[in-house]
Amino acid sequence: ELSSGINAEYGGEGAASEGDVHAAMNMAATLSCPTLFICRNNGYAISTPTQDQYAGDGIAVRAIGYGMRCVRIDGNDVFAVYAGIKAARALALEQQCPVLIELMTYRVGHHSTSDDSTAYRSIDEVNYWNKEDSPVGRLAQYLSTRGLWSKEQEDSYGKECRKEIMSAFSRAETERGPNPLWVFDDVYDTRSEQLSEQREELREHLEKYGENYSLDKFMPAE
């Protein structure tokens, strides 16, 4: 029976170096699974640049070794991404096969709040990509040249968004945080035995050492 839907897997070029990714692509190909493997190649796996991730021609070409279809797309082009993903999805459904998609882009921001990317790349490099090849900037320019967007609209919308975000921050700061036990509730539709055991261990730990965690700042579990 043919599948009426697809699976989608998202990861970066760093994640593509993990063994699980290779196993998943091989199984998807041999089992004819309609799956999109979407790789966002943004130049860095935390602090590891692409030249230290692979010596070959990126990620997309790996699909050939697994008998999969593949496509490389300009990840900073909104329309190219939409068209490429749409075509890949149609192919995956029609052929009941996996497709590897490599989106070429650049990570302007830090990897996380604990990351200082200036330790492994220059500010000039970041500024170049942010100014010359930003997906947001390219889309804004496209809309502006067609009279669909303007600098005045962007400035006004930016102020409106900032006001809305800061208002949401202010409201959130007055709310109690989510209960720690809730971290186990949205992983699977039905909680597994292992997760139930872990949840119970955490409940017992918090019951015993709760005074060390300021639990009054969190919502009740039930």
PDB file of C-alpha atoms in Angstrom:
ATOM      1  CA  GLU A   1       0.000   0.000   0.000  1.00  0.00           C
ATOM      2  CA  LEU A   2       1.418   3.367  -1.049  1.00  0.00           C
ATOM      3  CA  SER A   3       1.925   6.037   1.566  1.00  0.00           C
ATOM      4  CA  SER A   4      -0.219   9.167   1.246  1.00  0.00           C
ATOM      5  CA  GLY A   5       2.191  11.234   3.308  1.00  0.00           C
ATOM      6  CA  ILE A   6       5.909  11.753   3.762  1.00  0.00           C
ATOM      7  CA  ASN A   7       8.410  11.927   6.600  1.00  0.00           C
ATOM      8  CA  ALA A   8      10.736  14.904   6.914  1.00  0.00           C
ATOM      9  CA  GLU A   9      14.098  14.895   8.704  1.00  0.00           C
ATOM     10  CA  TYR A  10      15.889  18.169   9.440  1.00  0.00           C
ATOM     11  CA  GLY A  11      19.550  18.596  10.354  1.00  0.00           C
ATOM     12  CA  GLY A  12      22.708  20.485   9.569  1.00  0.00           C
ATOM     13  CA  GLU A  13      25.934  19.481   7.864  1.00  0.00           C
ATOM     14  CA  GLY A  14      27.339  18.703  11.311  1.00  0.00           C
ATOM     15  CA  ALA A  15      24.505  16.303  12.088  1.00  0.00           C
ATOM     16  CA  ALA A  16      25.110  14.671   8.701  1.00  0.00           C
ATOM     17  CA  SER A  17      28.441  13.412  10.057  1.00  0.00           C
ATOM     18  CA  GLU A  18      26.629  11.285  12.634  1.00  0.00           C
ATOM     19  CA  GLY A  19      26.372   7.570  11.951  1.00  0.00           C
ATOM     20  CA  ASP A  20      22.625   7.578  12.579  1.00  0.00           C
ATOM     21  CA  VAL A  21      22.106   9.765   9.513  1.00  0.00           C
ATOM     22  CA  HIS A  22      23.879   7.314   7.211  1.00  0.00           C
ATOM     23  CA  ALA A  23      21.953   4.384   8.657  1.00  0.00           C
ATOM     24  CA  ALA A  24      18.666   6.268   8.250  1.00  0.00           C
ATOM     25  CA  MET A  25      19.356   7.174   4.613  1.00  0.00           C
ATOM     26  CA  ASN A  26      20.375   3.628   3.754  1.00  0.00           C
ATOM     27  CA  MET A  27      17.254   2.167   5.376  1.00  0.00           C
ATOM     28  CA  ALA A  28      14.999   4.770   3.761  1.00  0.00           C
ATOM     29  CA  ALA A  29      16.432   3.899   0.342  1.00  0.00           C
ATOM     30  CA  THR A  30      16.287   0.120   0.699  1.00  0.00           C
ATOM     31  CA  LEU A  31      12.785   0.213   2.220  1.00  0.00           C
ATOM     32  CA  SER A  32      11.486   2.785  -0.304  1.00  0.00           C
ATOM     33  CA  CYS A  33      10.385   5.244   2.368  1.00  0.00           C
ATOM     34  CA  PRO A  34       8.933   8.559   1.121  1.00  0.00           C
ATOM     35  CA  THR A  35      11.245  10.694   3.244  1.00  0.00           C
ATOM     36  CA  LEU A  36      12.810  14.115   2.761  1.00  0.00           C
ATOM     37  CA  PHE A  37      16.247  14.422   4.347  1.00  0.00           C
ATOM     38  CA  ILE A  38      16.607  18.196   4.570  1.00  0.00           C
ATOM     39  CA  CYS A  39      20.145  19.322   5.387  1.00  0.00           C
ATOM     40  CA  ARG A  40      20.758  22.989   6.173  1.00  0.00           C
ATOM     41  CA  ASN A  41      24.414  23.485   5.320  1.00  0.00           C
ATOM     42  CA  ASN A  42      25.150  26.774   7.067  1.00  0.00           C
ATOM     43  CA  GLY A  43      28.928  26.606   7.111  1.00  0.00           C
ATOM     44  CA  TYR A  44      29.514  25.686  10.734  1.00  0.00           C
ATOM     45  CA  ALA A  45      28.706  22.797  13.066  1.00  0.00           C
ATOM     46  CA  ILE A  46      28.931  24.890  16.221  1.00  0.00           C
ATOM     47  CA  SER A  47      32.592  25.957  15.785  1.00  0.00           C
ATOM     48  CA  THR A  48      33.625  23.354  13.199  1.00  0.00           C
ATOM     49  CA  PRO A  49      33.764  24.785   9.639  1.00  0.00           C
ATOM     50  CA  THR A  50      32.730  22.717   6.645  1.00  0.00           C
ATOM     51  CA  GLN A  51      36.319  22.100   5.531  1.00  0.00           C
ATOM     52  CA  ASP A  52      36.791  20.150   8.756  1.00  0.00           C
ATOM     53  CA  GLN A  53      33.489  18.286   8.317  1.00  0.00           C
ATOM     54  CA  TYR A  54      34.036  16.732   4.891  1.00  0.00           C
ATOM     55  CA  ALA A  55      36.552  16.623   2.047  1.00  0.00           C
ATOM     56  CA  GLY A  56      33.985  15.823  -0.630  1.00  0.00           C
ATOM     57  CA  ASP A  57      31.511  18.034  -2.460  1.00  0.00           C
ATOM     58  CA  GLY A  58      29.095  18.740   0.359  1.00  0.00           C
ATOM     59  CA  ILE A  59      26.216  16.598   1.572  1.00  0.00           C
ATOM     60  CA  ALA A  60      23.925  16.120  -1.434  1.00  0.00           C
ATOM     61  CA  VAL A  61      26.326  13.847  -3.334  1.00  0.00           C
ATOM     62  CA  ARG A  62      26.205  11.288  -0.530  1.00  0.00           C
ATOM     63  CA  ALA A  63      22.729  10.320  -1.707  1.00  0.00           C
ATOM     64  CA  ILE A  64      24.174   8.697  -4.818  1.00  0.00           C
ATOM     65  CA  GLY A  65      25.942   6.074  -2.732  1.00  0.00           C
ATOM     66  CA  TYR A  66      22.609   5.069  -1.207  1.00  0.00           C
ATOM     67  CA  GLY A  67      20.693   5.030  -4.476  1.00  0.00           C
ATOM     68  CA  MET A  68      18.724   8.133  -3.496  1.00  0.00           C
ATOM     69  CA  ARG A  69      17.649  11.189  -5.446  1.00  0.00           C
ATOM     70  CA  CYS A  70      19.192  14.479  -4.343  1.00  0.00           C
ATOM     71  CA  VAL A  71      19.109  18.205  -5.001  1.00  0.00           C
ATOM     72  CA  ARG A  72      21.195  21.163  -3.851  1.00  0.00           C
ATOM     73  CA  ILE A  73      19.354  24.450  -3.423  1.00  0.00           C
ATOM     74  CA  ASP A  74      20.321  28.062  -2.713  1.00  0.00           C
ATOM     75  CA  GLY A  75      19.041  28.138   0.857  1.00  0.00           C
ATOM     76  CA  ASN A  76      19.017  31.934   0.897  1.00  0.00           C
ATOM     77  CA  ASP A  77      16.483  32.076  -1.949  1.00  0.00           C
ATOM     78  CA  VAL A  78      12.997  31.746  -0.481  1.00  0.00           C
ATOM     79  CA  PHE A  79      11.402  30.896  -3.818  1.00  0.00           C
ATOM     80  CA  ALA A  80      14.052  28.345  -4.757  1.00  0.00           C
ATOM     81  CA  VAL A  81      13.609  26.590  -1.412  1.00  0.00           C
ATOM     82  CA  TYR A  82       9.827  26.504  -1.816  1.00  0.00           C
ATOM     83  CA  ALA A  83       9.993  25.199  -5.377  1.00  0.00           C
ATOM     84  CA  GLY A  84      12.700  22.645  -4.569  1.00  0.00           C
ATOM     85  CA  ILE A  85      10.935  21.245  -1.503  1.00  0.00           C
ATOM     86  CA  LYS A  86       7.632  21.104  -3.370  1.00  0.00           C
ATOM     87  CA  ALA A  87       9.186  19.161  -6.252  1.00  0.00           C
ATOM     88  CA  ALA A  88      11.049  16.822  -3.880  1.00  0.00           C
ATOM     89  CA  ARG A  89       7.864  16.098  -1.945  1.00  0.00           C
ATOM     90  CA  ALA A  90       5.983  15.276  -5.139  1.00  0.00           C
ATOM     91  CA  LEU A  91       8.788  12.953  -6.253  1.00  0.00           C
ATOM     92  CA  ALA A  92       8.926  11.213  -2.865  1.00  0.00           C
ATOM     93  CA  LEU A  93       5.196  10.527  -3.038  1.00  0.00           C
ATOM     94  CA  GLU A  94       5.040   9.511  -6.678  1.00  0.00           C
ATOM     95  CA  GLN A  95       8.123   7.287  -6.590  1.00  0.00           C
ATOM     96  CA  GLN A  96       7.768   6.241  -2.924  1.00  0.00           C
ATOM     97  CA  CYS A  97      11.420   7.068  -2.387  1.00  0.00           C
ATOM     98  CA  PRO A  98      13.639   9.207  -0.160  1.00  0.00           C
ATOM     99  CA  VAL A  99      15.164  12.483  -1.378  1.00  0.00           C
ATOM    100  CA  LEU A 100      18.174  14.269   0.099  1.00  0.00           C
ATOM    101  CA  ILE A 101      17.977  18.065  -0.052  1.00  0.00           C
ATOM    102  CA  GLU A 102      20.962  20.262   0.741  1.00  0.00           C
ATOM    103  CA  LEU A 103      20.169  23.910   1.461  1.00  0.00           C
ATOM    104  CA  MET A 104      23.260  26.089   1.091  1.00  0.00           C
ATOM    105  CA  THR A 105      23.123  28.998   3.525  1.00  0.00           C
ATOM    106  CA  TYR A 106      25.114  30.731   6.271  1.00  0.00           C
ATOM    107  CA  ARG A 107      24.627  30.968  10.025  1.00  0.00           C
ATOM    108  CA  VAL A 108      24.929  34.662  10.870  1.00  0.00           C
ATOM    109  CA  GLY A 109      24.114  34.291  14.565  1.00  0.00           C
ATOM    110  CA  HIS A 110      25.878  32.349  17.274  1.00  0.00           C
ATOM    111  CA  HIS A 111      25.149  28.624  17.532  1.00  0.00           C
ATOM    112  CA  SER A 112      23.525  29.125  20.939  1.00  0.00           C
ATOM    113  CA  THR A 113      23.505  31.541  23.856  1.00  0.00           C
ATOM    114  CA  SER A 114      26.623  29.835  25.208  1.00  0.00           C
ATOM    115  CA  ASP A 115      28.501  30.194  21.923  1.00  0.00           C
ATOM    116  CA  ASP A 116      30.808  33.091  21.005  1.00  0.00           C
ATOM    117  CA  SER A 117      31.352  32.671  17.267  1.00  0.00           C
ATOM    118  CA  THR A 118      33.920  35.489  17.163  1.00  0.00           C
ATOM    119  CA  ALA A 119      36.363  32.955  18.626  1.00  0.00           C
ATOM    120  CA  TYR A 120      36.434  30.989  15.373  1.00  0.00           C
ATOM    121  CA  ARG A 121      35.355  33.397  12.607  1.00  0.00           C
ATOM    122  CA  SER A 122      35.821  37.049  11.818  1.00  0.00           C
ATOM    123  CA  ILE A 123      33.257  39.815  12.178  1.00  0.00           C
ATOM    124  CA  ASP A 124      33.976  40.808   8.545  1.00  0.00           C
ATOM    125  CA  GLU A 125      32.897  37.351   7.387  1.00  0.00           C
ATOM    126  CA  VAL A 126      29.622  37.577   9.281  1.00  0.00           C
ATOM    127  CA  ASN A 127      28.956  41.133   8.110  1.00  0.00           C
ATOM    128  CA  TYR A 128      29.525  40.140   4.487  1.00  0.00           C
ATOM    129  CA  TRP A 129      26.902  37.402   4.561  1.00  0.00           C
ATOM    130  CA  ASN A 130      24.491  39.509   6.607  1.00  0.00           C
ATOM    131  CA  LYS A 131      24.726  42.382   4.145  1.00  0.00           C
ATOM    132  CA  GLU A 132      25.323  40.740   0.767  1.00  0.00           C
ATOM    133  CA  ASP A 133      23.507  37.416   0.886  1.00  0.00           C
ATOM    134  CA  SER A 134      20.925  37.506   3.661  1.00  0.00           C
ATOM    135  CA  PRO A 135      17.718  35.635   2.751  1.00  0.00           C
ATOM    136  CA  VAL A 136      15.688  38.326   4.505  1.00  0.00           C
ATOM    137  CA  GLY A 137      17.533  41.113   2.689  1.00  0.00           C
ATOM    138  CA  ARG A 138      17.191  39.386  -0.680  1.00  0.00           C
ATOM    139  CA  LEU A 139      13.460  38.886  -0.216  1.00  0.00           C
ATOM    140  CA  ALA A 140      13.042  42.501   0.907  1.00  0.00           C
ATOM    141  CA  GLN A 141      14.900  43.708  -2.181  1.00  0.00           C
ATOM    142  CA  TYR A 142      12.754  41.506  -4.418  1.00  0.00           C
ATOM    143  CA  LEU A 143       9.556  42.898  -2.904  1.00  0.00           C
ATOM    144  CA  SER A 144      10.838  46.483  -2.979  1.00  0.00           C
ATOM    145  CA  THR A 145      11.723  46.390  -6.686  1.00  0.00           C
ATOM    146  CA  ARG A 146       8.127  45.309  -7.373  1.00  0.00           C
ATOM    147  CA  GLY A 147       6.599  48.007  -5.204  1.00  0.00           C
ATOM    148  CA  LEU A 148       5.348  45.501  -2.633  1.00  0.00           C
ATOM    149  CA  TRP A 149       7.569  46.662   0.256  1.00  0.00           C
ATOM    150  CA  SER A 150       9.430  49.782   1.316  1.00  0.00           C
ATOM    151  CA  LYS A 151      12.004  50.999   3.811  1.00  0.00           C
ATOM    152  CA  GLU A 152       9.282  52.939   5.609  1.00  0.00           C
ATOM    153  CA  GLN A 153       7.123  49.835   5.943  1.00  0.00           C
ATOM    154  CA  GLU A 154      10.078  47.818   7.207  1.00  0.00           C
ATOM    155  CA  ASP A 155      10.998  50.396   9.846  1.00  0.00           C
ATOM    156  CA  SER A 156       7.395  50.673  10.995  1.00  0.00           C
ATOM    157  CA  TYR A 157       6.912  46.921  11.101  1.00  0.00           C
ATOM    158  CA  GLY A 158      10.199  46.478  12.961  1.00  0.00           C
ATOM    159  CA  LYS A 159       9.095  48.878  15.691  1.00  0.00           C
ATOM    160  CA  GLU A 160       5.710  47.164  15.897  1.00  0.00           C
ATOM    161  CA  CYS A 161       7.317  43.722  16.249  1.00  0.00           C
ATOM    162  CA  ARG A 162       9.772  44.895  18.872  1.00  0.00           C
ATOM    163  CA  LYS A 163       6.961  46.438  20.904  1.00  0.00           C
ATOM    164  CA  GLU A 164       4.931  43.225  20.692  1.00  0.00           C
ATOM    165  CA  ILE A 165       7.923  41.068  21.661  1.00  0.00           C
ATOM    166  CA  MET A 166       8.911  43.226  24.620  1.00  0.00           C
ATOM    167  CA  SER A 167       5.294  43.207  25.795  1.00  0.00           C
ATOM    168  CA  ALA A 168       5.268  39.400  25.609  1.00  0.00           C
ATOM    169  CA  PHE A 169       8.530  39.301  27.598  1.00  0.00           C
ATOM    170  CA  SER A 170       7.015  41.489  30.289  1.00  0.00           C
ATOM    171  CA  ARG A 171       3.936  39.285  30.575  1.00  0.00           C
ATOM    172  CA  ALA A 172       6.023  36.090  30.613  1.00  0.00           C
ATOM    173  CA  GLU A 173       8.233  37.378  33.427  1.00  0.00           C
ATOM    174  CA  THR A 174       5.191  37.571  35.703  1.00  0.00           C
ATOM    175  CA  GLU A 175       4.097  34.008  34.968  1.00  0.00           C
ATOM    176  CA  ARG A 176       5.227  30.884  36.781  1.00  0.00           C
ATOM    177  CA  GLY A 177       7.431  28.540  34.770  1.00  0.00           C
ATOM    178  CA  PRO A 178       6.286  25.172  33.379  1.00  0.00           C
ATOM    179  CA  ASN A 179       6.541  22.301  35.813  1.00  0.00           C
ATOM    180  CA  PRO A 180       9.784  20.291  35.382  1.00  0.00           C
ATOM    181  CA  LEU A 181       7.784  17.062  35.098  1.00  0.00           C
ATOM    182  CA  TRP A 182       6.088  18.318  31.940  1.00  0.00           C
ATOM    183  CA  VAL A 183       9.286  17.724  29.974  1.00  0.00           C
ATOM    184  CA  PHE A 184       8.230  14.072  29.714  1.00  0.00           C
ATOM    185  CA  ASP A 185       4.715  14.737  28.438  1.00  0.00           C
ATOM    186  CA  ASP A 186       5.185  15.872  24.832  1.00  0.00           C
ATOM    187  CA  VAL A 187       7.807  13.470  23.517  1.00  0.00           C
ATOM    188  CA  TYR A 188       5.488  10.658  22.459  1.00  0.00           C
ATOM    189  CA  ASP A 189       1.735  10.317  22.128  1.00  0.00           C
ATOM    190  CA  THR A 190       1.881   7.611  24.796  1.00  0.00           C
ATOM    191  CA  ARG A 191       4.666   7.871  27.343  1.00  0.00           C
ATOM    192  CA  SER A 192       7.039   4.895  27.205  1.00  0.00           C
ATOM    193  CA  GLU A 193       7.878   2.752  30.203  1.00  0.00           C
ATOM    194  CA  GLN A 194      11.397   4.186  30.317  1.00  0.00           C
ATOM    195  CA  LEU A 195      10.119   7.770  30.281  1.00  0.00           C
ATOM    196  CA  SER A 196       7.590   6.960  32.984  1.00  0.00           C
ATOM    197  CA  GLU A 197      10.392   5.590  35.144  1.00  0.00           C
ATOM    198  CA  GLN A 198      12.519   8.682  34.543  1.00  0.00           C
ATOM    199  CA  ARG A 199       9.585  10.932  35.339  1.00  0.00           C
ATOM    200  CA  GLU A 200       8.986   9.110  38.608  1.00  0.00           C
ATOM    201  CA  GLU A 201      12.682   9.383  39.525  1.00  0.00           C
ATOM    202  CA  LEU A 202      12.567  13.132  38.941  1.00  0.00           C
ATOM    203  CA  ARG A 203       9.332  13.455  40.933  1.00  0.00           C
ATOM    204  CA  GLU A 204      10.901  11.636  43.887  1.00  0.00           C
ATOM    205  CA  HIS A 205      14.048  13.746  43.604  1.00  0.00           C
ATOM    206  CA  LEU A 206      12.096  17.004  43.612  1.00  0.00           C
ATOM    207  CA  GLU A 207       9.977  15.798  46.500  1.00  0.00           C
ATOM    208  CA  LYS A 208      13.104  15.077  48.513  1.00  0.00           C
ATOM    209  CA  TYR A 209      15.262  18.039  47.488  1.00  0.00           C
ATOM    210  CA  GLY A 210      12.629  20.511  46.341  1.00  0.00           C
ATOM    211  CA  GLU A 211      13.831  23.270  48.643  1.00  0.00           C
ATOM    212  CA  ASN A 212      16.938  23.568  46.472  1.00  0.00           C
ATOM    213  CA  TYR A 213      14.977  24.320  43.289  1.00  0.00           C
ATOM    214  CA  SER A 214      12.603  27.192  44.188  1.00  0.00           C
ATOM    215  CA  LEU A 215       9.637  25.096  43.058  1.00  0.00           C
ATOM    216  CA  ASP A 216       7.230  27.892  43.992  1.00  0.00           C
ATOM    217  CA  LYS A 217       8.340  29.582  40.752  1.00  0.00           C
ATOM    218  CA  PHE A 218       6.896  26.701  38.718  1.00  0.00           C
ATOM    219  CA  MET A 219       3.328  25.639  37.989  1.00  0.00           C
ATOM    220  CA  PRO A 220       1.978  22.588  39.808  1.00  0.00           C
ATOM    221  CA  ALA A 221       2.356  19.278  37.992  1.00  0.00           C
ATOM    222  CA  GLU A 222      -1.328  18.438  38.098  1.00  0.00           C
TER     223      GLU A 222
END
